[in-house]
mmCIF file of C-alpha atoms in Angstrom:
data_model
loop_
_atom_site.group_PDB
_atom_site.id
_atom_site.type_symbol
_atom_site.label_atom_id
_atom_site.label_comp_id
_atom_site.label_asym_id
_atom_site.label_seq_id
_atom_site.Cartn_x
_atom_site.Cartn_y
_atom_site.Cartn_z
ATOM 1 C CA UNK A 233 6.630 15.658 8.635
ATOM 2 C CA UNK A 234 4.358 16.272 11.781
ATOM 3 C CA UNK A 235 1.897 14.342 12.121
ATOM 4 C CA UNK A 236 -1.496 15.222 10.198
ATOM 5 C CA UNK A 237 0.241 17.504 8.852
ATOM 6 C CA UNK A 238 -1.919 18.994 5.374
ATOM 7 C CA UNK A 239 -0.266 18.940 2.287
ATOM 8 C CA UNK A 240 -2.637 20.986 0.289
ATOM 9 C CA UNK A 241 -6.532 22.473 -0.118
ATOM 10 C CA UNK A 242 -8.755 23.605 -1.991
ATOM 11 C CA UNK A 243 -12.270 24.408 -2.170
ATOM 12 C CA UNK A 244 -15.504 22.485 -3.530
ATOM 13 C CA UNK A 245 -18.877 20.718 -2.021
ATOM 14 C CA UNK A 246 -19.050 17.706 0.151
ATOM 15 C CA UNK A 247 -21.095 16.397 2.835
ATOM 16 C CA UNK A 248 -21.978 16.227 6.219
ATOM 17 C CA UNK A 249 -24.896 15.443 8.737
ATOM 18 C CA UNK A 250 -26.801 18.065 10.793
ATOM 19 C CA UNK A 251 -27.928 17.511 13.084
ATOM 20 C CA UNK A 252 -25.750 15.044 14.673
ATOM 21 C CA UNK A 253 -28.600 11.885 15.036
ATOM 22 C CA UNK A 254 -31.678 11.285 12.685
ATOM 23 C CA UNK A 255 -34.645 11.912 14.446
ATOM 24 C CA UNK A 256 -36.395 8.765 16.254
ATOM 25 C CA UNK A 257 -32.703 6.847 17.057
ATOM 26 C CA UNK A 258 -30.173 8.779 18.821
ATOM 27 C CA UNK A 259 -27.669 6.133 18.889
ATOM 28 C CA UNK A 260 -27.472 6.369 14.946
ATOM 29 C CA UNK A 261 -25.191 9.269 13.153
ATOM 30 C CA UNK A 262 -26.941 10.390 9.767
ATOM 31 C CA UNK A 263 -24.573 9.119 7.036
ATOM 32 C CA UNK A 264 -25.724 8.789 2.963
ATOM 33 C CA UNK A 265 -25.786 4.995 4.355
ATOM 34 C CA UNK A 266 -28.852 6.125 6.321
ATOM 35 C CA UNK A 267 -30.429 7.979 4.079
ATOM 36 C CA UNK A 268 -30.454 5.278 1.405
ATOM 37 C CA UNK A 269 -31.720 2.439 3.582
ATOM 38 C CA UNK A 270 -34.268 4.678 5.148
ATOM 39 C CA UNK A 271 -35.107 6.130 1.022
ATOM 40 C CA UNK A 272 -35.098 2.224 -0.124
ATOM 41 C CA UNK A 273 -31.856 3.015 -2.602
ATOM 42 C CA UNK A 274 -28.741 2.673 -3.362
ATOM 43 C CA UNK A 275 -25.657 5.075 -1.918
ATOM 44 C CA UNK A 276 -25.028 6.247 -5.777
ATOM 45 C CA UNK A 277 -28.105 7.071 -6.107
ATOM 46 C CA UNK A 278 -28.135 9.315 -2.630
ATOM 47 C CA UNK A 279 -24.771 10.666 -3.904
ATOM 48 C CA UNK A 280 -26.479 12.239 -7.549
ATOM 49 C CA UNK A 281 -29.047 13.996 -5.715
ATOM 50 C CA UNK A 282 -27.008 15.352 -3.110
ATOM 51 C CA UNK A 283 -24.784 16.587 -6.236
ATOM 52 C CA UNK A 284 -27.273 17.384 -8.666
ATOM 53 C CA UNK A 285 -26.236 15.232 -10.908
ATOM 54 C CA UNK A 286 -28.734 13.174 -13.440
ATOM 55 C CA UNK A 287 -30.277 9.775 -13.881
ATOM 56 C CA UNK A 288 -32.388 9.356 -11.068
ATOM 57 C CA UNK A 289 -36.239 9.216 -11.479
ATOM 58 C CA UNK A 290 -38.366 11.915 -10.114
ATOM 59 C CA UNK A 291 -40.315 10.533 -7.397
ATOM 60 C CA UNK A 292 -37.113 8.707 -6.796
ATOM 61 C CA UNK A 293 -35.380 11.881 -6.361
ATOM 62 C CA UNK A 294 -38.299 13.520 -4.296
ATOM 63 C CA UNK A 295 -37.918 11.331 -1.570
ATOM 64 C CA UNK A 296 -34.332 11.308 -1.128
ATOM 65 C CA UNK A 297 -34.597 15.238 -0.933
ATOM 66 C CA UNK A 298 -37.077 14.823 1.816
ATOM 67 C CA UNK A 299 -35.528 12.830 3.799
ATOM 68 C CA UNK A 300 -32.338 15.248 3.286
ATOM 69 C CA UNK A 301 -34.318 18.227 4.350
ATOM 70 C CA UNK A 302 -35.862 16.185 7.141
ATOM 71 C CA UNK A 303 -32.466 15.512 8.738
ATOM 72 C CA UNK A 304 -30.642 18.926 7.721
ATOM 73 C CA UNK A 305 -27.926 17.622 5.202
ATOM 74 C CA UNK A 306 -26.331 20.632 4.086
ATOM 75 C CA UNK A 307 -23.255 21.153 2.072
ATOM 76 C CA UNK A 308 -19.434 21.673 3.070
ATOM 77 C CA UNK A 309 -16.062 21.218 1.802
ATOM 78 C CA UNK A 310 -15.368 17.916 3.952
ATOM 79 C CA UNK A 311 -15.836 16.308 0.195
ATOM 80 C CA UNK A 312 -13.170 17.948 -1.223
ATOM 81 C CA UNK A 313 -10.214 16.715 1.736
ATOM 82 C CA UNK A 314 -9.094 13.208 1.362
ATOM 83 C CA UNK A 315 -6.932 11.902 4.494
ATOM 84 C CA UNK A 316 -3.241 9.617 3.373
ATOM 85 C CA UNK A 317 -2.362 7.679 6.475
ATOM 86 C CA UNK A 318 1.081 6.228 7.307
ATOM 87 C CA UNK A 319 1.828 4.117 10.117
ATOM 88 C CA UNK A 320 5.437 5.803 10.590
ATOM 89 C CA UNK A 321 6.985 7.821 7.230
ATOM 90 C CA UNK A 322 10.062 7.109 7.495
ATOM 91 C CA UNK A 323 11.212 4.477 4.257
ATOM 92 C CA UNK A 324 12.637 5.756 1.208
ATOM 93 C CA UNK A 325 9.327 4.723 -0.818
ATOM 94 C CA UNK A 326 6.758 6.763 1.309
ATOM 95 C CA UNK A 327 7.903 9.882 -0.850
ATOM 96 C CA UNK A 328 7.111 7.351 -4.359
ATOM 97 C CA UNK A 329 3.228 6.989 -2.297
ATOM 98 C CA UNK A 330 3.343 10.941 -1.555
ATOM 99 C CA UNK A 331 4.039 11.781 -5.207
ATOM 100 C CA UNK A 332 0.860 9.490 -6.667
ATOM 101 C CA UNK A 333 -1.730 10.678 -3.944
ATOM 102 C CA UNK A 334 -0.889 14.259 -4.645
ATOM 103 C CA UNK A 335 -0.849 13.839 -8.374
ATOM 104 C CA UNK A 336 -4.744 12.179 -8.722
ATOM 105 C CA UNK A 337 -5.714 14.585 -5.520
ATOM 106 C CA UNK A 338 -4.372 17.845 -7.952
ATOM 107 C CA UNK A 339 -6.037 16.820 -11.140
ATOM 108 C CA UNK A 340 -9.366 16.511 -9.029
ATOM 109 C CA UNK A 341 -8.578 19.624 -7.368
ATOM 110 C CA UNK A 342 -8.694 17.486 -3.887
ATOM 111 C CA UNK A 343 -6.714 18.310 -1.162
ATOM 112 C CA UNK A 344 -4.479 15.886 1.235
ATOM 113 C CA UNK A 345 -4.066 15.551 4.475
ATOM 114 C CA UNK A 346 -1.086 13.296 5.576
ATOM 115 C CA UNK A 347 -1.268 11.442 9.102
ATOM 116 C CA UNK A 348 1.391 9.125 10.912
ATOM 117 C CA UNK A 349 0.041 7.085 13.304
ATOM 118 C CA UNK A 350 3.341 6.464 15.015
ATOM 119 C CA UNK A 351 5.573 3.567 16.072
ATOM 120 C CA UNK A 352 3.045 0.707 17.354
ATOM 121 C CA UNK A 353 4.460 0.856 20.852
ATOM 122 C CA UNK A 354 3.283 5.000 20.791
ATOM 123 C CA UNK A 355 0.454 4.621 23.598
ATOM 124 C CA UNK A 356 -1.455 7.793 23.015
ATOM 125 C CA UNK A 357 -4.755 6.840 22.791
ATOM 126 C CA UNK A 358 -6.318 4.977 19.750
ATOM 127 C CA UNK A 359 -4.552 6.497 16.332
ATOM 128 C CA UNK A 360 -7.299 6.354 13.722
ATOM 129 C CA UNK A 361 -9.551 8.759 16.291
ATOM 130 C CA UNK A 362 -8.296 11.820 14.516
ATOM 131 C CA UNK A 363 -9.297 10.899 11.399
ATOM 132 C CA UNK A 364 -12.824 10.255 12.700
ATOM 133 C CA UNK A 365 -13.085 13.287 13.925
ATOM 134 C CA UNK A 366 -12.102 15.367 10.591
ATOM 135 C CA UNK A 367 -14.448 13.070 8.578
ATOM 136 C CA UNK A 368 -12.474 13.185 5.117
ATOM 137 C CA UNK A 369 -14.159 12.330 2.452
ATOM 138 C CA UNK A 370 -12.051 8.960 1.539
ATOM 139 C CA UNK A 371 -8.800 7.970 3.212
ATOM 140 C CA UNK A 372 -5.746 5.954 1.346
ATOM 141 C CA UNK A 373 -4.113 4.090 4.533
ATOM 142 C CA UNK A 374 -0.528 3.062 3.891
ATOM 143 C CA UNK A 375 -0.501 2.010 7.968
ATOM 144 C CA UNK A 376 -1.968 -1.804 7.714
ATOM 145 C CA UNK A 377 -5.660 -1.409 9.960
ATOM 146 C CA UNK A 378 -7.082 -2.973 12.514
ATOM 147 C CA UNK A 379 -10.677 -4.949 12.490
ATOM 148 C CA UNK A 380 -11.820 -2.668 14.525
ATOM 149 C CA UNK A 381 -10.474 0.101 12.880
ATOM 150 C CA UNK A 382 -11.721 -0.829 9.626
ATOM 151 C CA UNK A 383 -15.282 -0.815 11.166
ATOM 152 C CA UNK A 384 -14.773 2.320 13.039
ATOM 153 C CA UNK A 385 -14.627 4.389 9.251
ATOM 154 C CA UNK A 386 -17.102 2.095 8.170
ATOM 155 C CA UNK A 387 -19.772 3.662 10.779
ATOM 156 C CA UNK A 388 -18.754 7.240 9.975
ATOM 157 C CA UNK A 389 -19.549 6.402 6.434
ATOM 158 C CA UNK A 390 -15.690 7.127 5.384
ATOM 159 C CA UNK A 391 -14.584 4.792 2.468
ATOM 160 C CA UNK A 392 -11.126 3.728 2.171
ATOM 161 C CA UNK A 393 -8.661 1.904 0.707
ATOM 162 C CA UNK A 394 -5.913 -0.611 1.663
ATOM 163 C CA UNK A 395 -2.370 0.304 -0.026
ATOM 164 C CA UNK A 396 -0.072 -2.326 -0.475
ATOM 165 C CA UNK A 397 -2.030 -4.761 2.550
ATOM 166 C CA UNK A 398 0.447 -6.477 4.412
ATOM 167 C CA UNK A 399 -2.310 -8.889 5.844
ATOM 168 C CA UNK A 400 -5.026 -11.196 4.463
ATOM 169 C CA UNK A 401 -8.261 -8.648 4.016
ATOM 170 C CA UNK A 402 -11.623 -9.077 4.275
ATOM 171 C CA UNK A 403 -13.925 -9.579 1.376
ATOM 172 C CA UNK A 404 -14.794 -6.459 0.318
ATOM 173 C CA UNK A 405 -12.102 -4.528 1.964
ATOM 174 C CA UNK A 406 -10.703 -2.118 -1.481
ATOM 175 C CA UNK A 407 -7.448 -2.173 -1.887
ATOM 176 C CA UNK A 408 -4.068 -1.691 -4.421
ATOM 177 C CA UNK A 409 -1.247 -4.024 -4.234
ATOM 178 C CA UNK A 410 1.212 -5.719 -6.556
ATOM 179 C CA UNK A 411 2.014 -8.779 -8.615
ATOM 180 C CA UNK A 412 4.529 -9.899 -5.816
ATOM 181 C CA UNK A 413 4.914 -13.744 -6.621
ATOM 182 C CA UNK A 414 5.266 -12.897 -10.272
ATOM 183 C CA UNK A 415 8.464 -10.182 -9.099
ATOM 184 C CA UNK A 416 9.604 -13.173 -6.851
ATOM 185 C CA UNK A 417 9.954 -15.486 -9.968
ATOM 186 C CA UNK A 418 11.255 -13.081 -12.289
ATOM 187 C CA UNK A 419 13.761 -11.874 -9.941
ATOM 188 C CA UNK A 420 15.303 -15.533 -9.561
ATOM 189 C CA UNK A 421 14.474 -16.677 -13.112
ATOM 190 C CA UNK A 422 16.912 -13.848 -14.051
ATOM 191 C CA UNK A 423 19.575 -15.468 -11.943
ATOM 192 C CA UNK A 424 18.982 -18.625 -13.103
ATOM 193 C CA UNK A 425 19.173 -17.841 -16.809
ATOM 194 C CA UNK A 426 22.510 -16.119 -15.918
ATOM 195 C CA UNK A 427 23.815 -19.802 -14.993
ATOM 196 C CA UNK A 428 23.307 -19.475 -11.519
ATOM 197 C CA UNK A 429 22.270 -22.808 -9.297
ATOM 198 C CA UNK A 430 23.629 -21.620 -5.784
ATOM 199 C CA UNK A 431 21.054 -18.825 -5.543
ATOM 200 C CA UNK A 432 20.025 -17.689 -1.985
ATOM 201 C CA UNK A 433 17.087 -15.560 -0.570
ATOM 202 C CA UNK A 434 16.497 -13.148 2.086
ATOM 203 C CA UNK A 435 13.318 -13.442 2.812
ATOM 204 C CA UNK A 436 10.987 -10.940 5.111
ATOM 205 C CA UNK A 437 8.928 -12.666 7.638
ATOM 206 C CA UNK A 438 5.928 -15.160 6.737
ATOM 207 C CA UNK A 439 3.004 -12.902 8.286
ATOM 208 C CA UNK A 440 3.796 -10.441 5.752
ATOM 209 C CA UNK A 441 1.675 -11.244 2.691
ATOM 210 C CA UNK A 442 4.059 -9.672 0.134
ATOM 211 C CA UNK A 443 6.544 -11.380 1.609
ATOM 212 C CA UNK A 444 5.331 -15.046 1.172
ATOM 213 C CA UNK A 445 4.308 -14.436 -2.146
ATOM 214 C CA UNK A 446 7.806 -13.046 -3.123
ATOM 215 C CA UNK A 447 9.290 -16.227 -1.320
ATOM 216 C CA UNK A 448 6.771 -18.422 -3.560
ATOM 217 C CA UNK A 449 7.998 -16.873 -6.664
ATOM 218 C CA UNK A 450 11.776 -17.798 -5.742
ATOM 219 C CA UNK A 451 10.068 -21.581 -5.123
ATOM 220 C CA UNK A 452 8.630 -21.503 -7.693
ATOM 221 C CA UNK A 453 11.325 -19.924 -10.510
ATOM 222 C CA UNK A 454 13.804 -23.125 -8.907
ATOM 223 C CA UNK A 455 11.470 -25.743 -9.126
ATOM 224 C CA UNK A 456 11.031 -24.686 -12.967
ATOM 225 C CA UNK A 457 14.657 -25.525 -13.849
ATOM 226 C CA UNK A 458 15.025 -28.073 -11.900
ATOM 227 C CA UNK A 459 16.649 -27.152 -8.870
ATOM 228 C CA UNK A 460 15.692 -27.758 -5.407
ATOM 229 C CA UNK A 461 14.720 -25.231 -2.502
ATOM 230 C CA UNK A 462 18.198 -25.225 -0.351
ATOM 231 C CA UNK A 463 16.052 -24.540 3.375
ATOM 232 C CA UNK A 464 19.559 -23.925 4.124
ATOM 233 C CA UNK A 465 19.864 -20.752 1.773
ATOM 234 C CA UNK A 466 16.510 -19.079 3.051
ATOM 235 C CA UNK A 467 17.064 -16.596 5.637
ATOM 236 C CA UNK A 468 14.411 -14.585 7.067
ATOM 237 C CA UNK A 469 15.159 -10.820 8.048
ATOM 238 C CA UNK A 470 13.496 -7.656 8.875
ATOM 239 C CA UNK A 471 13.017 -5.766 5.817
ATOM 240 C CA UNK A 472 15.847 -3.515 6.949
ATOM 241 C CA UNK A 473 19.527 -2.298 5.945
ATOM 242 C CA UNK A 474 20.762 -4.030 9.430
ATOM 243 C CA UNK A 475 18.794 -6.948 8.551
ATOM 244 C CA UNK A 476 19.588 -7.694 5.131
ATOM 245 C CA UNK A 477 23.618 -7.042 6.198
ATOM 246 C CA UNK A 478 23.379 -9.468 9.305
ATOM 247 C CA UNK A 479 21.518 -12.033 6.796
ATOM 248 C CA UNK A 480 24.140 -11.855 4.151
ATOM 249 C CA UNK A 481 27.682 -12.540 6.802
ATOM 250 C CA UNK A 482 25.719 -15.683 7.324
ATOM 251 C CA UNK A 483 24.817 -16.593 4.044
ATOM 252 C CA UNK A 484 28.203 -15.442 2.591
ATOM 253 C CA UNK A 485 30.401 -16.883 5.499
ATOM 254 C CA UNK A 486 30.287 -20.319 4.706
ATOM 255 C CA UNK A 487 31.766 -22.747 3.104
ATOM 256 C CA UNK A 488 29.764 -23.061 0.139
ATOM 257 C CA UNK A 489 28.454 -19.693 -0.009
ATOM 258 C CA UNK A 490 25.746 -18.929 -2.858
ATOM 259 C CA UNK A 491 27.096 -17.506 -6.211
ATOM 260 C CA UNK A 492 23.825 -15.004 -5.619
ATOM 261 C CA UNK A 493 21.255 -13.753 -3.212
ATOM 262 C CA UNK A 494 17.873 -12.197 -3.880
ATOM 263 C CA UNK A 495 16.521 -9.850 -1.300
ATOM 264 C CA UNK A 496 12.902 -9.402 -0.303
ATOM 265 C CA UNK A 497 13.431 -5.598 -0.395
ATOM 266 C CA UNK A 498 15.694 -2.944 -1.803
ATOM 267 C CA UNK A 499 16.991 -2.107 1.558
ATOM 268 C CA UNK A 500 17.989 -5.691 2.216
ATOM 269 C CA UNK A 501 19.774 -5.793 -1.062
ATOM 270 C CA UNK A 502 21.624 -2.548 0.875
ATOM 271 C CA UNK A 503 22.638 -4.570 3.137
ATOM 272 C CA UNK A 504 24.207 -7.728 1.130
ATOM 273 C CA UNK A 505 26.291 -5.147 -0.438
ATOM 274 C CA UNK A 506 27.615 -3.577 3.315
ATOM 275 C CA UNK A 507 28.325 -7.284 3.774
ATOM 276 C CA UNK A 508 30.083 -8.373 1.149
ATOM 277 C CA UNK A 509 32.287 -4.851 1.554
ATOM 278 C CA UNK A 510 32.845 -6.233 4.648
ATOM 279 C CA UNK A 511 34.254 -10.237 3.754
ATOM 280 C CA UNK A 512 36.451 -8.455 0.731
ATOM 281 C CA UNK A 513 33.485 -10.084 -2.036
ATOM 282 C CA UNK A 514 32.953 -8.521 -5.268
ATOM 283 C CA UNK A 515 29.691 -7.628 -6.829
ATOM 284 C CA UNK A 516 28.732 -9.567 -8.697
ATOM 285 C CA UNK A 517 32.133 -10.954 -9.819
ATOM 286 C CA UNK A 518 31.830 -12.838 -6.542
ATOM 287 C CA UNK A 519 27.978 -12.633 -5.393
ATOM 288 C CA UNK A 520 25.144 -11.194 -7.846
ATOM 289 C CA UNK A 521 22.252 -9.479 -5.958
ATOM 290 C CA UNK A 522 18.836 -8.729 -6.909
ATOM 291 C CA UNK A 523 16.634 -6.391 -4.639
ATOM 292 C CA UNK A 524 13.002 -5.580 -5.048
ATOM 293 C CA UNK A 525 11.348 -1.904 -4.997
ATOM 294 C CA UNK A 526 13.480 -0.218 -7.423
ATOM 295 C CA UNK A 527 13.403 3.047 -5.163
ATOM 296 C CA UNK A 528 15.676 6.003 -6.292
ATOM 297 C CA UNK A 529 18.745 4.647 -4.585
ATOM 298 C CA UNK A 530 18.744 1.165 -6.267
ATOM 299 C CA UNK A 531 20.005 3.433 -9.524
ATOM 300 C CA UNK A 532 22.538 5.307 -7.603
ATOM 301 C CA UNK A 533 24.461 2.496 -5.818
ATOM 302 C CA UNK A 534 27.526 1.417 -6.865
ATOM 303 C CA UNK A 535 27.279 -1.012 -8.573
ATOM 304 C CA UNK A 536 24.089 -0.037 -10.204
ATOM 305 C CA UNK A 537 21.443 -2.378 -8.301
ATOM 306 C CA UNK A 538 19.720 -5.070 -10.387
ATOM 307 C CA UNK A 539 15.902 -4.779 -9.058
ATOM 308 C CA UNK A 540 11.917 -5.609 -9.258
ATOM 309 C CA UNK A 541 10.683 -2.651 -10.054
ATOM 310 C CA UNK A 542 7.692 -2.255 -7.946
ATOM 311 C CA UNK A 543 5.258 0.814 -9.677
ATOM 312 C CA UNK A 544 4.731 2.592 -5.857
ATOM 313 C CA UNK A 545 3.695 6.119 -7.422
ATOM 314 C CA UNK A 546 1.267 4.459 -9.861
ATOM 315 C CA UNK A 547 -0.084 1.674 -7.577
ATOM 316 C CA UNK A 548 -1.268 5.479 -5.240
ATOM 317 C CA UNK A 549 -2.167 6.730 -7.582
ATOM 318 C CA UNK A 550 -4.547 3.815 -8.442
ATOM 319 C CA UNK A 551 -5.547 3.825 -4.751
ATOM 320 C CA UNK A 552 -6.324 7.813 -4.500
ATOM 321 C CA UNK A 553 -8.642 7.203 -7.596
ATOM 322 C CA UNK A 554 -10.795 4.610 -6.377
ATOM 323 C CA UNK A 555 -10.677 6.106 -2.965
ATOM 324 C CA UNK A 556 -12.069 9.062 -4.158
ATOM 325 C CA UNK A 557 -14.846 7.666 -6.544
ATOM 326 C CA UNK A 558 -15.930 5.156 -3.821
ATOM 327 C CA UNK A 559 -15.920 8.740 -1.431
ATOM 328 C CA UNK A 560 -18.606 9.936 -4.799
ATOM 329 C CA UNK A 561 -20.748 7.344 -4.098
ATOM 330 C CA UNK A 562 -19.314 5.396 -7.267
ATOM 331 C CA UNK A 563 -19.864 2.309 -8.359
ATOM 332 C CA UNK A 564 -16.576 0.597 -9.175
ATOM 333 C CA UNK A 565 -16.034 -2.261 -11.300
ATOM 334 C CA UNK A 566 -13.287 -3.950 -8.935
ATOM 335 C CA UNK A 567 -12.515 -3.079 -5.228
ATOM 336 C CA UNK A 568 -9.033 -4.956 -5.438
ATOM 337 C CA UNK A 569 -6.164 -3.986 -8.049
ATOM 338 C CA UNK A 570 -2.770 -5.447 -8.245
ATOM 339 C CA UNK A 571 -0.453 -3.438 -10.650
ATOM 340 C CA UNK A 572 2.005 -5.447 -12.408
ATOM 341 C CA UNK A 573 5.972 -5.543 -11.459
ATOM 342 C CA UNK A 574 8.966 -5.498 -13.843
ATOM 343 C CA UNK A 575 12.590 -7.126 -13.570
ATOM 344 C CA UNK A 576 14.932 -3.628 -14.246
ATOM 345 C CA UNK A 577 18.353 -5.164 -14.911
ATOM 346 C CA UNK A 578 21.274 -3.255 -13.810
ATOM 347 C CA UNK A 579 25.301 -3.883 -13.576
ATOM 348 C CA UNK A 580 24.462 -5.991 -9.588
ATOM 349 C CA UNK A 581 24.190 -9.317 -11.790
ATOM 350 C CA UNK A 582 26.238 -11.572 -14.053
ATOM 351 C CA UNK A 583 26.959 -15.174 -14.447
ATOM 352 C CA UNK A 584 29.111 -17.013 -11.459
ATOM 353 C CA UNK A 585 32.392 -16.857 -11.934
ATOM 354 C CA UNK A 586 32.492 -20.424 -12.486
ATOM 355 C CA UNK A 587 31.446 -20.248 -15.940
#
C-alpha cells in the first residue's frame, strides 16, 4: 500500500473556509471553532446551521449565518473524506483495522483515505503535514501522535481519534482501546485453572501502555491463587516473531523451565512455538502457550493457538464512528471506549504433564 493511498469516495457536503483568514486577524484560519466563539455558541450548534439541520433558535441561527456569509464558508466534499493513519502497515492486524474503518465509512457513504507515516527513523519532513493539507473531515490514527501533532489537527479544526493508544493521553484526547489487564488475567487464570504453577510471561516493554496492563493482569491472576511473581520468569521482548523466539530459548533452556508461557502478543506466541521446534518440546504436552490478538493465523497454526481475542475490527469500527460524529459537530456521550477482550481456547493448552 503506497502511502496515502485512497481506498474509496464518494460524494456529499462538508466544509471549508474561504477565504483563508477571518477578516481583522490574519494569523487566525476560519474554522467552525471560530465561528462559534466569535457567534457566542457551541460547535454543534455551528454544525446544524451549516447543515440545515433543526433545533436551533432563530435569531440564534441568524447570526451564525452572518457571520458564515461574512467570512465566505461555502460547501465542499472535504466532509465526506475521513483520513486512517498508520505509522508503518505492515502487522497482520492492520488488515482487522482496515476492515472496521471501511465498514462504518460505507454505511455512511464516507470515503477513506489510508496514510503511512513511515518507519520513525524516515526523515522526510514532518509526517502528519499531509494530512493538514487535505483537511479530512475526521482522522482515525493507528500511528501513536505526537503533542505537537495532536495540536497541529487541533488548529485546523480536524477531530480525531486515538486507536489502540500506546501512551498515557491527555484528558480529552478521544480514543478506542481494550480491556488489556482483564485479557492479561484471563489469559493466566486459564493456565492456572489447568494446574499450572510454573507459568512464564513474555512481556512487551513497560512504555507501552497495553503492555503493562497485560503484565498486571498476569500479577494479578498469580497473586489470586496464591502464587508468587517468579521476576525470574518475566522476560521482556519486542512484540515480534524474533523476539518472542529469542525470549522463549531462554525461558525454555533452563533447568526448571516453566510448564507454560503467556505472550504479550500473537506474534510472540509465534515465536515460543519456533522455539520449542527448535529444543525438540511439545506443545503443550511439554509447554502450553497462550498469545493475545487472536489474528487469523492464531486459528491456522498447528497446534491451533490458545489466544485473547482482542475485537480489532470492532474496536475501528468504534473509532471511525465517533471520529466521524465528533467531525459532525456531535456531541458524544464518552470520548474514551475500551471494548471488552475474550479468552478463545484452542488445542495450544492443557494441564502440565505432571499431573
Amino acid at each position: 500500500m503506497t502511502k496515502g493511498a485512497r481506498l474509496s469516495y464518494a460524494e456529499s457536503g462538508g466544509i471549508v473556509s474561504d477565504p483563508e483568514h477571518p477578516k481583522g486577524d490574519p494569523t487566525r484560519p476560519v474554522t467552525i471553532s471560530y465561528i462559534a466563539e466569535t457567534a457566542g455558541v457551541s460547535i454543534p450548534t455551528v454544525s446544524k446551521v451549516i447543515n440545515g439541520r433543526p433545533g436551533v433558535a432563530a435569531d440564534t441561527r441568524a447570526r451564525v449565518e452572518a457571520l458564515i456569509s461574512e467570512y465566505g464558508y461555502r460547501k465542499t466534499n472535504r466532509r465526506n473524506v475521513m483520513e486512517l493513519v498508520f505509522g508503518e502497515l505492515e502487522d497482520m492486524w492492520g488488515m482487522e483495522i482496515i476492515r472496521g474503518v471501511e465498514r462504518v465509512a460505507r454505511e455512511q457513504r464516507v470515503g477513506v483515505v489510508l496514510t503511512e507515516f513511515g518507519p520513525p527513523r524516515d526523515p522526510a519532513g514532518h509526517p502528519i503535514g499531509d494530512t493538514l493539507a487535505r483537511r479530512p473531515a475526521c482522522v482515525v490514527t493507528v500511528a501513536q501522535l505526537s503533542q505537537e501533532q495532536r495540536e497541529e489537527l487541533q488548529a485546523k479544526d480536524i477531530p480525531f481519534v486515538v486507536f489502540d493508544p500506546t501512551i498515557e493521553l491527555p484528558d480529552g484526547v478521544p480514543y478506542v482501546g481494550a480491556t488489556n489487564w482483564a485479557g492479561g488475567r484471563s489469559a493466566t487464570r486459564h493456565l492456572v485453572q489447568l494446574g499450572h504453577r510454573r507459568i512464564a510471561m513474555i512481556a512487551g516493554h513497560d512504555r507501552i501502555i497495553c503492555c503493562r496492563a497485560r503484565l498486571d493482569g498476569y500479577r494479578s491472576a498469580l497473586e489470586a491463587a496464591g502464587l508468587s511473581v517468579d521476576t525470574d520468569l518475566v522476560v521482556r521482548a519486542e512484540l515480534t516473531t524474533e523476539g518472542g523466539r529469542v525470549a522463549a530459548l531462554g525461558l525454555l533452556s533452563g533447568p526448571e523451565r516453566p510448564t507454560a508461557i503467556f505472550a504479550c502478543n500473537d506474534l510472540q506466541a509465534l515465536g515460543v512455538y519456533q522455539a520449542a521446534r527448535e529444543l525438540g518440546l511439545r506443545i503443550p504436552a511439554d509447554v502450553s502457550v497462550v498469545g493475545f490478538d487472536d489474528l487469523p493465523v492464531a486459528a491456522l497454526v498447528d497446534p491451533p493457538l490458545t489466544t485473547v481475542h482482542q475485537p480489532l475490527t470492532e474496536m475501528a469500527a468504534a473509532a471511525t464512528e465517533l471520529a466521524l460524529a465528533l467531525g459532525r459537530g456531535e456531541e458524544t456521550p464518552q470520548i474514551g471506549l475500551e471494548l471488552a477482550t475474550t479468552l478463545t481456547v484452542r488445542e495450544s493448552t492443557s494441564s502440565p504433564a505432571d499431573q
